[in-house]
CSV table of C-alpha atoms and ligand atoms in Angstrom, one decimal:
chain,number,residue,atom,x,y,z
A,1,MET,CA,96.7,122.1,159.0
A,2,ALA,CA,97.4,120.1,155.9
A,3,LYS,CA,95.2,117.0,155.8
A,4,THR,CA,96.2,113.8,154.2
A,5,THR,CA,93.7,112.3,151.7
A,6,PHE,CA,93.8,109.5,149.2
A,7,THR,CA,93.0,110.2,145.6
A,8,CYS,CA,92.5,108.0,142.6
A,9,ASN,CA,95.0,108.8,139.8
A,10,ALA,CA,92.6,107.5,137.1
A,11,CYS,CA,89.4,109.4,138.0
A,12,GLY,CA,90.4,111.8,140.7
A,13,ALA,CA,87.9,110.5,143.3
A,14,SER,CA,88.9,111.2,146.9
A,15,HIS,CA,88.8,108.5,149.5
A,16,LYS,CA,89.2,108.6,153.3
A,17,LYS,CA,91.6,105.7,153.4
A,18,TRP,CA,93.9,103.8,151.1
A,19,ALA,CA,92.3,100.8,149.2
A,20,GLY,CA,93.6,98.5,146.4
A,21,LYS,CA,90.6,99.3,144.2
A,22,CYS,CA,88.9,102.7,143.5
A,23,GLU,CA,85.2,102.2,144.3
A,24,ALA,CA,84.4,105.2,142.0
A,25,CYS,CA,85.9,104.0,138.7
A,26,GLY,CA,86.9,100.4,139.5
A,27,ALA,CA,90.6,100.8,138.6
A,28,TRP,CA,93.1,98.9,140.6
A,29,ASN,CA,96.3,100.2,142.3
A,30,THR,CA,95.5,103.8,141.3
A,31,ILE,CA,94.9,105.3,144.8
A,32,VAL,CA,97.7,107.4,146.1
A,33,GLU,CA,98.3,109.5,149.2
A,34,GLU,CA,98.0,113.3,148.6
A,35,ALA,CA,99.1,115.8,151.2
A,36,GLY,CA,97.5,119.1,151.8
A,37,LEU,CA,94.4,118.5,149.7
A,38,SER,CA,91.5,118.7,152.2
A,39,THR,CA,88.1,117.5,151.0
A,40,GLY,CA,86.3,118.2,154.3
A,41,PRO,CA,84.2,121.3,154.9
A,42,ALA,CA,86.1,124.5,155.1
A,43,LYS,CA,87.2,125.3,158.7
A,44,LYS,CA,86.5,129.0,158.4
A,45,SER,CA,83.2,130.5,157.5
A,46,LEU,CA,83.0,133.6,155.2
A,47,GLY,CA,82.2,135.6,158.3
A,48,ALA,CA,80.6,139.0,158.3
A,49,ALA,CA,82.9,140.8,155.9
A,50,LYS,CA,80.9,142.1,152.9
A,51,GLY,CA,81.8,141.1,149.3
A,52,ARG,CA,81.7,143.2,146.1
A,53,ARG,CA,78.4,143.3,144.4
A,54,VAL,CA,78.4,141.3,141.2
A,55,GLU,CA,77.0,142.9,138.0
A,56,LEU,CA,74.0,140.9,136.7
A,57,SER,CA,72.9,141.0,133.0
A,58,SER,CA,70.0,139.6,131.0
A,59,LEU,CA,70.0,136.7,128.7
A,60,SER,CA,69.2,138.9,125.7
A,61,SER,CA,72.4,141.1,126.2
A,62,HIS,CA,74.3,141.3,123.0
A,63,ASP,CA,77.8,139.9,122.7
A,64,LEU,CA,80.0,140.0,119.8
A,65,PRO,CA,79.9,136.7,117.8
A,66,LEU,CA,82.7,134.3,118.6
A,67,LYS,CA,85.7,135.1,116.5
A,68,ARG,CA,87.4,131.9,115.4
A,69,VAL,CA,91.0,131.5,114.2
A,70,VAL,CA,91.4,128.8,111.7
A,71,SER,CA,94.7,126.8,111.2
A,72,GLY,CA,93.9,125.7,107.7
A,73,LEU,CA,94.2,122.1,108.8
A,74,GLU,CA,90.6,121.5,108.1
A,75,GLU,CA,90.2,118.2,110.0
A,76,PHE,CA,91.6,119.9,113.2
A,77,ASP,CA,89.5,123.1,112.7
A,78,ARG,CA,86.3,121.0,112.3
A,79,VAL,CA,86.8,119.1,115.5
A,80,LEU,CA,87.1,122.4,117.3
A,81,GLY,CA,83.7,123.4,115.8
A,82,GLY,CA,85.1,125.6,113.0
A,83,GLY,CA,88.4,126.9,114.3
A,84,LEU,CA,90.1,128.0,117.6
A,85,VAL,CA,88.1,130.2,120.0
A,86,PRO,CA,90.5,132.8,121.5
A,87,ALA,CA,91.1,132.5,125.2
A,88,SER,CA,90.0,128.9,125.4
A,89,ALA,CA,91.6,125.9,127.0
A,90,ILE,CA,91.7,122.6,125.1
A,91,LEU,CA,92.7,119.2,126.4
A,92,VAL,CA,94.1,116.7,123.8
A,93,GLY,CA,94.3,113.3,125.3
A,94,GLY,CA,95.6,110.0,123.9
A,95,ASP,CA,97.7,106.9,124.4
A,96,PRO,CA,101.5,107.5,124.5
A,97,GLY,CA,103.0,107.3,121.0
A,98,ILE,CA,99.7,107.8,119.2
A,99,GLY,CA,100.9,111.0,117.6
A,100,LYS,CA,99.8,113.9,119.8
A,101,SER,CA,103.1,115.7,119.7
A,102,THR,CA,103.3,115.3,115.9
A,103,LEU,CA,99.8,116.6,115.4
A,104,LEU,CA,100.2,119.6,117.7
A,105,LEU,CA,103.5,120.6,116.2
A,106,GLN,CA,101.8,120.6,112.8
A,107,VAL,CA,98.9,122.6,114.2
A,108,ALA,CA,101.3,125.1,115.8
A,109,ALA,CA,103.2,125.4,112.5
A,110,ALA,CA,100.0,126.0,110.6
A,111,PHE,CA,98.9,128.7,113.0
A,112,ALA,CA,102.3,130.3,113.0
A,113,ARG,CA,102.4,130.4,109.2
A,114,ARG,CA,99.2,132.3,109.3
A,115,GLY,CA,100.7,134.9,111.5
A,116,VAL,CA,99.3,133.6,114.8
A,117,LYS,CA,102.0,133.9,117.4
A,118,SER,CA,102.5,130.3,118.6
A,119,ILE,CA,104.7,128.8,121.4
A,120,TYR,CA,105.3,125.1,121.8
A,121,ILE,CA,106.5,124.1,125.3
A,122,SER,CA,107.7,120.6,125.8
A,123,GLY,CA,108.4,118.9,129.1
A,124,GLU,CA,109.2,115.6,127.4
A,125,GLU,CA,111.7,116.4,124.6
A,126,ALA,CA,114.7,118.7,124.2
A,127,THR,CA,114.3,121.5,121.7
A,128,SER,CA,116.8,119.8,119.4
A,129,GLN,CA,114.6,116.8,119.2
A,130,ILE,CA,111.6,118.9,118.4
A,131,ARG,CA,113.6,120.7,115.7
A,132,MET,CA,114.6,117.4,114.3
A,133,ARG,CA,110.9,116.3,114.1
A,134,ALA,CA,110.0,119.6,112.5
A,135,LYS,CA,112.6,119.1,109.9
A,136,ARG,CA,111.3,115.7,109.1
A,137,LEU,CA,107.8,117.1,108.8
A,138,GLY,CA,109.0,119.9,106.5
A,139,LEU,CA,108.0,122.5,109.1
A,140,SER,CA,111.4,124.1,109.8
A,141,ASP,CA,110.4,127.4,108.2
A,142,ALA,CA,107.4,127.9,110.4
A,143,PRO,CA,107.9,130.7,113.0
A,144,VAL,CA,107.0,128.6,116.0
A,145,LEU,CA,108.8,129.4,119.2
A,146,LEU,CA,110.1,126.5,121.2
A,147,ALA,CA,111.0,125.8,124.8
A,148,ALA,CA,111.8,122.7,126.8
A,149,GLU,CA,110.6,123.5,130.3
A,150,THR,CA,108.6,122.0,133.1
A,151,ASN,CA,108.5,124.8,135.8
A,152,LEU,CA,105.1,126.4,135.7
A,153,ARG,CA,106.2,129.6,137.3
A,154,ASP,CA,108.9,130.2,134.7
A,155,ILE,CA,106.5,129.2,131.9
A,156,LEU,CA,103.8,131.7,133.0
A,157,THR,CA,106.4,134.5,133.4
A,158,THR,CA,107.6,133.8,129.9
A,159,LEU,CA,104.1,133.7,128.4
A,160,ASP,CA,103.3,136.9,130.2
A,161,ALA,CA,106.3,138.6,128.5
A,162,GLU,CA,105.9,137.0,125.1
A,163,ARG,CA,102.1,137.4,124.8
A,164,PRO,CA,101.5,134.6,122.3
A,165,GLU,CA,98.0,133.8,120.9
A,166,PHE,CA,98.4,130.1,120.9
A,167,VAL,CA,100.4,127.9,123.3
A,168,ILE,CA,100.9,124.1,123.5
A,169,ILE,CA,101.9,122.4,126.8
A,170,ASP,CA,103.2,119.0,126.0
A,171,SER,CA,102.4,117.3,128.4
A,172,ILE,CA,100.5,118.5,131.4
A,173,GLN,CA,101.8,115.4,133.3
A,174,THR,CA,105.3,116.7,133.1
A,175,MET,CA,104.5,120.2,134.4
A,176,TRP,CA,105.4,121.2,137.9
A,177,ALA,CA,104.1,124.0,140.2
A,178,ASP,CA,106.4,124.8,143.1
A,179,HIS,CA,103.6,125.7,145.4
A,180,VAL,CA,102.2,122.2,145.4
A,181,ASP,CA,104.0,119.7,147.5
A,182,SER,CA,103.9,116.5,145.4
A,183,ALA,CA,105.6,114.9,142.3
A,184,PRO,CA,104.9,116.0,138.7
A,185,GLY,CA,102.2,113.8,137.3
A,186,SER,CA,100.3,113.3,140.6
A,187,VAL,CA,96.7,114.3,140.8
A,188,SER,CA,97.4,117.4,142.8
A,189,GLN,CA,100.2,118.6,140.4
A,190,VAL,CA,98.1,117.9,137.3
A,191,ARG,CA,95.1,119.7,138.8
A,192,ALA,CA,97.0,122.7,140.0
A,193,THR,CA,99.1,123.2,136.8
A,194,ALA,CA,96.0,122.8,134.6
A,195,HIS,CA,94.0,125.2,136.7
A,196,GLU,CA,96.8,127.8,136.7
A,197,LEU,CA,97.3,127.5,132.9
A,198,THR,CA,93.6,127.7,132.0
A,199,ALA,CA,93.0,130.6,134.4
A,200,PHE,CA,96.0,132.4,132.9
A,201,ALA,CA,94.8,131.7,129.4
A,202,LYS,CA,91.4,133.2,130.1
A,203,ARG,CA,92.9,136.2,131.8
A,204,ARG,CA,95.4,137.0,129.0
A,205,GLY,CA,93.2,136.0,126.0
A,206,ILE,CA,95.6,133.1,125.0
A,207,SER,CA,94.4,129.8,123.7
A,208,VAL,CA,96.1,126.9,125.3
A,209,VAL,CA,96.3,123.3,124.4
A,210,LEU,CA,97.1,120.8,127.2
A,211,VAL,CA,98.4,117.5,126.1
A,212,GLY,CA,97.5,114.6,128.4
A,213,HIS,CA,98.7,111.0,128.2
A,214,VAL,CA,96.1,108.4,128.9
A,215,THR,CA,97.6,106.1,131.5
A,216,LYS,CA,96.7,102.6,132.3
A,217,GLU,CA,98.9,101.9,135.2
A,218,GLY,CA,97.7,104.8,137.4
A,219,GLN,CA,101.3,105.8,138.3
A,220,ILE,CA,100.6,109.3,136.9
A,221,ALA,CA,97.2,111.1,136.7
A,222,GLY,CA,95.2,110.6,133.5
A,223,PRO,CA,93.6,113.5,131.6
A,224,ARG,CA,90.2,112.6,133.1
A,225,VAL,CA,91.0,114.5,136.2
A,226,ILE,CA,91.1,117.9,134.3
A,227,GLU,CA,88.3,117.3,131.8
A,228,HIS,CA,85.9,119.5,133.7
A,229,MET,CA,88.3,122.5,133.8
A,230,VAL,CA,88.8,123.0,130.1
A,231,ASP,CA,86.4,124.2,127.4
A,232,THR,CA,87.1,121.5,124.9
A,233,VAL,CA,88.2,117.9,125.4
A,234,ILE,CA,89.6,116.0,122.4
A,235,TYR,CA,90.9,112.5,122.2
A,236,PHE,CA,93.3,111.3,119.6
A,237,GLU,CA,92.8,107.6,119.1
A,238,GLY,CA,93.7,104.8,116.7
A,239,GLU,CA,94.9,101.3,116.8
A,240,ARG,CA,98.6,100.7,116.9
A,241,GLY,CA,99.6,99.0,113.7
A,242,HIS,CA,96.9,101.0,111.8
A,243,GLN,CA,97.8,104.2,110.1
A,244,PHE,CA,94.5,105.9,110.7
A,245,ARG,CA,94.1,108.3,113.6
A,246,ILE,CA,90.9,109.8,114.7
A,247,LEU,CA,90.6,113.1,116.5
A,248,ARG,CA,87.3,113.1,118.5
A,249,ALA,CA,85.7,115.9,120.4
A,250,VAL,CA,84.0,114.5,123.5
A,251,LYS,CA,83.2,117.9,125.1
A,252,ASN,CA,83.0,121.2,123.4
A,253,ARG,CA,81.7,124.4,125.0
A,254,PHE,CA,82.0,126.2,121.6
A,255,GLY,CA,80.7,123.6,119.1
A,256,PRO,CA,79.2,120.1,118.6
A,257,ALA,CA,80.7,117.3,120.6
A,258,ASP,CA,81.2,113.9,118.8
A,259,GLU,CA,82.8,115.6,115.8
A,260,ILE,CA,85.7,113.7,114.3
A,261,GLY,CA,88.7,114.5,112.2
A,262,VAL,CA,90.5,111.8,110.4
A,263,PHE,CA,94.3,111.6,109.8
A,264,GLU,CA,96.7,109.1,108.4
A,265,MET,CA,100.1,108.6,110.0
A,266,THR,CA,102.7,108.7,107.3
A,267,GLY,CA,106.5,108.9,107.2
A,268,ALA,CA,106.1,112.7,106.8
A,269,GLY,CA,103.7,113.2,109.7
A,270,LEU,CA,99.9,113.2,109.9
A,271,GLU,CA,98.1,113.7,106.6
A,272,GLN,CA,94.5,114.8,106.6
A,273,VAL,CA,91.9,112.4,105.2
A,274,THR,CA,89.1,114.6,103.8
A,275,ASN,CA,87.0,111.7,102.5
A,276,PRO,CA,87.0,109.1,105.3
A,277,SER,CA,84.4,106.9,103.8
A,278,ALA,CA,86.5,106.2,100.7
A,279,LEU,CA,89.5,105.5,103.0
A,280,PHE,CA,87.7,103.1,105.3
A,281,LEU,CA,86.2,101.2,102.4
A,282,SER,CA,89.3,101.2,100.2
A,283,GLU,CA,90.7,98.2,101.9
A,284,ARG,CA,87.6,96.2,101.4
A,285,ASP,CA,88.0,92.9,99.7
A,286,ALA,CA,85.5,91.2,97.4
A,287,PRO,CA,82.1,90.6,99.0
A,288,ALA,CA,82.6,88.2,101.8
A,289,SER,CA,80.4,86.6,104.4
A,290,GLY,CA,80.5,88.5,107.7
A,291,SER,CA,81.3,91.9,106.1
A,292,VAL,CA,78.7,94.6,106.0
A,293,VAL,CA,79.0,98.3,105.2
A,294,PHE,CA,77.4,100.6,107.8
A,295,ALA,CA,76.2,104.1,106.8
A,296,GLY,CA,77.1,106.0,110.0
A,297,ILE,CA,77.2,109.6,111.1
A,298,GLU,CA,80.2,111.0,113.0
A,299,GLY,CA,79.5,114.4,114.3
A,300,THR,CA,78.1,116.4,111.4
A,301,ARG,CA,79.5,114.1,108.7
A,302,PRO,CA,78.3,110.8,107.2
A,303,VAL,CA,81.0,108.1,107.2
A,304,LEU,CA,80.7,104.6,105.7
A,305,VAL,CA,82.5,101.9,107.6
A,306,GLU,CA,82.9,98.2,107.2
A,307,ILE,CA,81.8,96.0,110.1
A,308,GLN,CA,83.3,92.5,110.1
A,309,ALA,CA,82.1,89.5,112.0
A,310,LEU,CA,83.4,86.0,112.4
A,311,VAL,CA,81.4,83.2,114.0
A,312,ALA,CA,83.1,79.8,114.6
A,313,GLN,CA,82.5,76.6,116.6
A,314,SER,CA,83.9,77.1,120.0
A,315,PRO,CA,86.0,74.5,121.9
A,316,LEU,CA,85.4,76.4,125.1
A,317,ALA,CA,82.7,75.9,127.7
A,318,THR,CA,82.2,79.7,127.7
A,319,PRO,CA,82.5,80.8,124.1
A,320,ARG,CA,84.4,84.0,123.3
A,321,ARG,CA,82.7,87.3,122.6
A,322,ASN,CA,85.4,89.5,121.3
A,323,VAL,CA,84.8,93.1,120.1
A,324,VAL,CA,87.1,95.8,118.7
A,325,GLY,CA,85.6,99.2,118.0
A,326,TRP,CA,82.2,98.7,119.4
A,327,ASP,CA,80.5,98.3,122.8
A,328,SER,CA,80.6,94.7,124.0
A,329,GLY,CA,77.4,95.2,126.1
A,330,ARG,CA,75.6,96.2,122.9
A,331,LEU,CA,76.9,93.1,121.1
A,332,SER,CA,75.5,90.9,123.9
A,333,MET,CA,72.2,92.7,123.5
A,334,ILE,CA,72.0,92.1,119.8
A,335,LEU,CA,72.9,88.4,120.3
A,336,ALA,CA,70.2,88.1,122.9
A,337,VAL,CA,67.6,89.7,120.6
A,338,LEU,CA,68.6,87.4,117.8
A,339,GLU,CA,68.2,84.5,120.1
A,340,ALA,CA,65.0,85.4,121.9
A,341,ARG,CA,63.0,87.2,119.2
A,342,CYS,CA,64.3,85.5,116.0
A,343,GLY,CA,65.2,82.0,117.3
A,344,VAL,CA,68.8,82.3,116.0
A,345,GLY,CA,71.2,80.9,118.6
A,346,PHE,CA,74.9,81.5,119.0
A,347,ALA,CA,75.4,79.1,121.9
A,348,GLY,CA,78.6,77.1,121.5
A,349,MET,CA,80.0,79.6,119.0
A,350,ASP,CA,82.8,82.1,119.3
A,351,VAL,CA,81.8,85.5,118.1
A,352,TYR,CA,84.3,88.1,116.9
A,353,LEU,CA,83.3,91.6,115.9
A,354,ASN,CA,85.6,94.2,114.4
A,355,ILE,CA,85.1,97.7,113.0
A,356,ALA,CA,87.6,98.0,110.1
A,357,GLY,CA,90.3,100.6,109.9
A,358,GLY,CA,90.7,101.1,113.7
A,359,MET,CA,87.4,103.1,113.8
A,360,ARG,CA,85.3,103.2,116.9
A,361,ILE,CA,81.5,103.4,116.6
A,362,SER,CA,79.1,104.4,119.4
A,363,GLU,CA,75.9,105.0,117.4
A,364,PRO,CA,72.9,102.6,118.1
A,365,ALA,CA,72.1,103.0,114.4
A,366,ALA,CA,74.9,100.4,113.8
A,367,ASP,CA,72.7,97.7,115.5
A,368,LEU,CA,71.2,96.4,112.3
A,369,ALA,CA,74.6,96.4,110.5
A,370,VAL,CA,76.1,94.4,113.3
A,371,ALA,CA,73.2,92.0,113.3
A,372,ALA,CA,73.6,91.7,109.5
A,373,ALA,CA,77.3,91.0,109.9
A,374,LEU,CA,76.7,88.3,112.6
A,375,MET,CA,74.0,86.6,110.5
A,376,SER,CA,76.0,86.8,107.4
A,377,ALA,CA,79.0,85.2,109.2
A,378,ARG,CA,76.8,82.5,110.9
A,379,GLN,CA,75.1,81.6,107.6
A,380,ASP,CA,78.4,81.9,105.6
A,381,GLN,CA,76.3,84.0,103.1
A,382,PRO,CA,77.5,87.4,101.9
A,383,LEU,CA,75.1,90.3,101.8
A,384,PRO,CA,73.9,91.5,98.3
A,385,VAL,CA,76.7,93.6,96.8
A,386,ASP,CA,76.6,97.4,96.9
A,387,THR,CA,74.4,97.5,100.0
A,388,VAL,CA,74.7,99.7,103.0
A,389,VAL,CA,72.8,98.9,106.3
A,390,PHE,CA,71.6,101.1,109.2
A,391,GLY,CA,69.0,101.0,111.9
A,392,GLU,CA,68.6,100.7,115.6
A,393,ILE,CA,67.2,97.4,117.1
A,394,SER,CA,64.9,97.5,120.1
A,395,LEU,CA,64.7,94.7,122.7
A,396,SER,CA,61.5,93.6,121.0
A,397,GLY,CA,63.3,93.1,117.7
A,398,ALA,CA,61.6,96.1,116.1
A,399,LEU,CA,63.7,98.3,113.8
A,400,ARG,CA,63.6,101.8,115.2
A,401,PRO,CA,64.0,105.0,113.3
A,402,ILE,CA,67.3,106.8,113.3
A,403,SER,CA,68.4,110.3,112.6
A,404,GLN,CA,69.8,111.8,109.4
A,405,ALA,CA,68.8,109.0,107.1
A,406,ASP,CA,69.0,111.2,104.1
A,407,ALA,CA,72.6,112.2,104.7
A,408,ARG,CA,73.5,108.5,105.1
A,409,LEU,CA,71.8,107.5,101.9
A,410,LYS,CA,73.4,110.4,100.0
A,411,GLU,CA,76.9,109.4,101.1
A,412,ALA,CA,76.2,105.8,100.1
A,413,GLN,CA,75.1,106.9,96.7
A,414,LYS,CA,78.1,109.2,96.3
A,415,LEU,CA,80.4,106.2,97.0
A,416,GLY,CA,78.8,104.0,94.4
A,417,PHE,CA,76.4,101.9,96.5
A,418,SER,CA,73.0,101.2,95.0
A,419,ASN,CA,71.0,99.5,97.8
A,420,ALA,CA,70.2,100.2,101.4
A,421,ILE,CA,68.5,98.2,104.1
A,422,ALA,CA,66.9,100.6,106.6
A,423,PRO,CA,64.1,100.9,109.2
A,424,GLN,CA,60.5,101.2,107.8
A,425,SER,CA,59.9,104.6,109.3
A,426,ILE,CA,62.5,106.6,107.3
A,427,LYS,CA,61.0,109.0,104.8
A,428,ALA,CA,63.4,108.5,101.9
A,429,VAL,CA,62.1,106.4,99.0
A,430,SER,CA,63.7,104.3,96.3
A,431,SER,CA,64.8,105.9,93.1
A,432,ALA,CA,65.8,104.6,89.7
A,433,ASN,CA,69.4,104.0,90.6
A,434,PHE,CA,69.1,103.5,94.4
A,435,ALA,CA,66.8,100.9,96.0
A,436,ILE,CA,65.9,101.2,99.7
A,437,ASN,CA,64.6,98.0,101.3
A,438,LYS,CA,62.6,99.2,104.3
A,439,LEU,CA,61.8,96.7,107.1
A,440,SER,CA,60.1,97.0,110.4
A,441,ASP,CA,61.4,94.0,112.2
A,442,LEU,CA,64.6,92.1,112.7
A,443,GLY,CA,62.8,88.8,112.0
A,444,ASP,CA,61.6,90.1,108.6
A,445,PHE,CA,65.1,91.2,107.8
A,446,ILE,CA,66.5,87.7,108.4
A,447,VAL,CA,63.9,86.0,106.4
A,448,GLU,CA,64.2,88.4,103.5
A,449,VAL,CA,68.0,88.6,103.3
A,450,PHE,CA,69.0,85.1,104.5
A,451,GLY,CA,66.0,82.9,104.0
A,452,GLU,CA,66.2,79.6,105.9
A,453,VAL,CA,68.4,79.9,109.1
A,454,LYS,CA,71.0,77.2,109.6
A,455,ALA,CA,70.7,75.1,112.7
B,1,TYD,P1,104.3,111.2,118.9
B,1,TYD,O1,103.7,112.4,118.2
B,1,TYD,O2,105.6,111.4,119.5
B,1,TYD,O3,103.3,110.6,119.9
B,1,TYD,P2,102.7,111.1,121.4
B,1,TYD,O4,103.1,112.6,121.5
B,1,TYD,O5,101.2,110.9,121.3
B,1,TYD,O6,103.3,110.3,122.4
B,1,TYD,O7,104.3,110.1,117.8
B,1,TYD,C1,105.1,109.1,117.9
B,1,TYD,C2,104.9,108.0,116.8
B,1,TYD,O8,104.6,108.6,115.6
B,1,TYD,C3,106.2,107.3,116.7
B,1,TYD,O9,106.0,105.9,116.9
B,1,TYD,C4,106.6,107.5,115.2
B,1,TYD,C5,105.4,108.0,114.6
B,1,TYD,N1,105.7,109.0,113.5
B,1,TYD,C6,105.5,108.7,112.2
B,1,TYD,O10,105.1,107.6,111.8
B,1,TYD,N2,105.8,109.6,111.2
B,1,TYD,C7,106.2,110.9,111.6
B,1,TYD,O11,106.4,111.7,110.7
B,1,TYD,C8,106.4,111.2,112.9
B,1,TYD,C9,106.9,112.5,113.4
B,1,TYD,C10,106.1,110.2,113.9
B,2,MG,MG1,104.5,113.4,122.8
């Protein structure tokens, strides 16, 4: 008998009864009724019937090395870990309108031009619309095969007959499997169609890209509910109003996670940005208080980014703490360390922190750069010119060592910087044209760089 359960469209958690708020992920109004999806224990046991004996092998068995197929779009290949692995399933998630369809049409065209048979299936646009976009992107000559279809059964039959190597499903939320009794975009449909498509891809040796819209309202299921099914999860992100777009691997069974690819949205589609540091710093104005250059690492690549802070007297009883591109909890921690360990208070002041260019940073190595930006803004005192900053701050106020200091310093030197402020414990030493100021404590940093602290 089909059992009714309640499922959260944002995270996929099951609940026994309907509630306004999902206890698992905290989202509101995302729980919907799902028919025929039982979460209870299976009614029937396996019984006495014998199964087939599974062949076991040793860890040292030799397999052929992974053969990867490259698209030639280097920023895309890098995020996959050096190209596409045959028979893999990739999820590309992102906000509506961020450029997923544009990117994947360009990728499909790049593969097709290299002789990889590619099919682009859209459930959102008519083929004439896709052709129009291709024309605008200058891709009309690429031998990509198109279809506008949402019926999964028909799609699988077509793929079975065509035998492509690369398929794009845009988007998974529009796909519809006729054996599941709920609307397209619901958790059960998204799960079932993603499962069928990935299983089919593995069986037939096809690489499939599933596009998933990130949804805030919870009316349709977000890409989170299928993250565990696929080999690679990539998010395409960026600020609206900014032309930079960052492709970020958050899970990759065939390569490093956290790798990023950087693109710029132009009138003729997405252009690759091969030297992101130069791009993120290109818009930097003259040295100003509150602006600090952080020497970061994104995946395997060093990237310099500008961190901006603004500190102003607040008219509010509870001053603002506003963060774009960084973790707000981490900002609170840095403010608390500044206050408790260094005696620098931010009470009664609004604090704004922004990572320039629509970039998002998650490295703790940015702590010192954030503290430097906050101090510089509070003191209205710019940092010495041509300086990069990195280092993790512990709760005691000590500056902790961070990884890959050499790569960070090399990138800074390459881009014309001549000073660095870093934790004591890094091995690199100053040279004739690059001075490294090594410090062991946040308090020392403040005294050395800013001198007297304003009340
Ligand atoms: P799209 O790829 O349709 O987004 P998604 O599939 O993630 O929903 O991108 C839509 C936006 O990109 C749209 O606002 C217009 C912009 N765009 C450009 O700026 N230049 C271009 O060449 C193209 C094709 C789109
Ligand atoms: Mg789209």
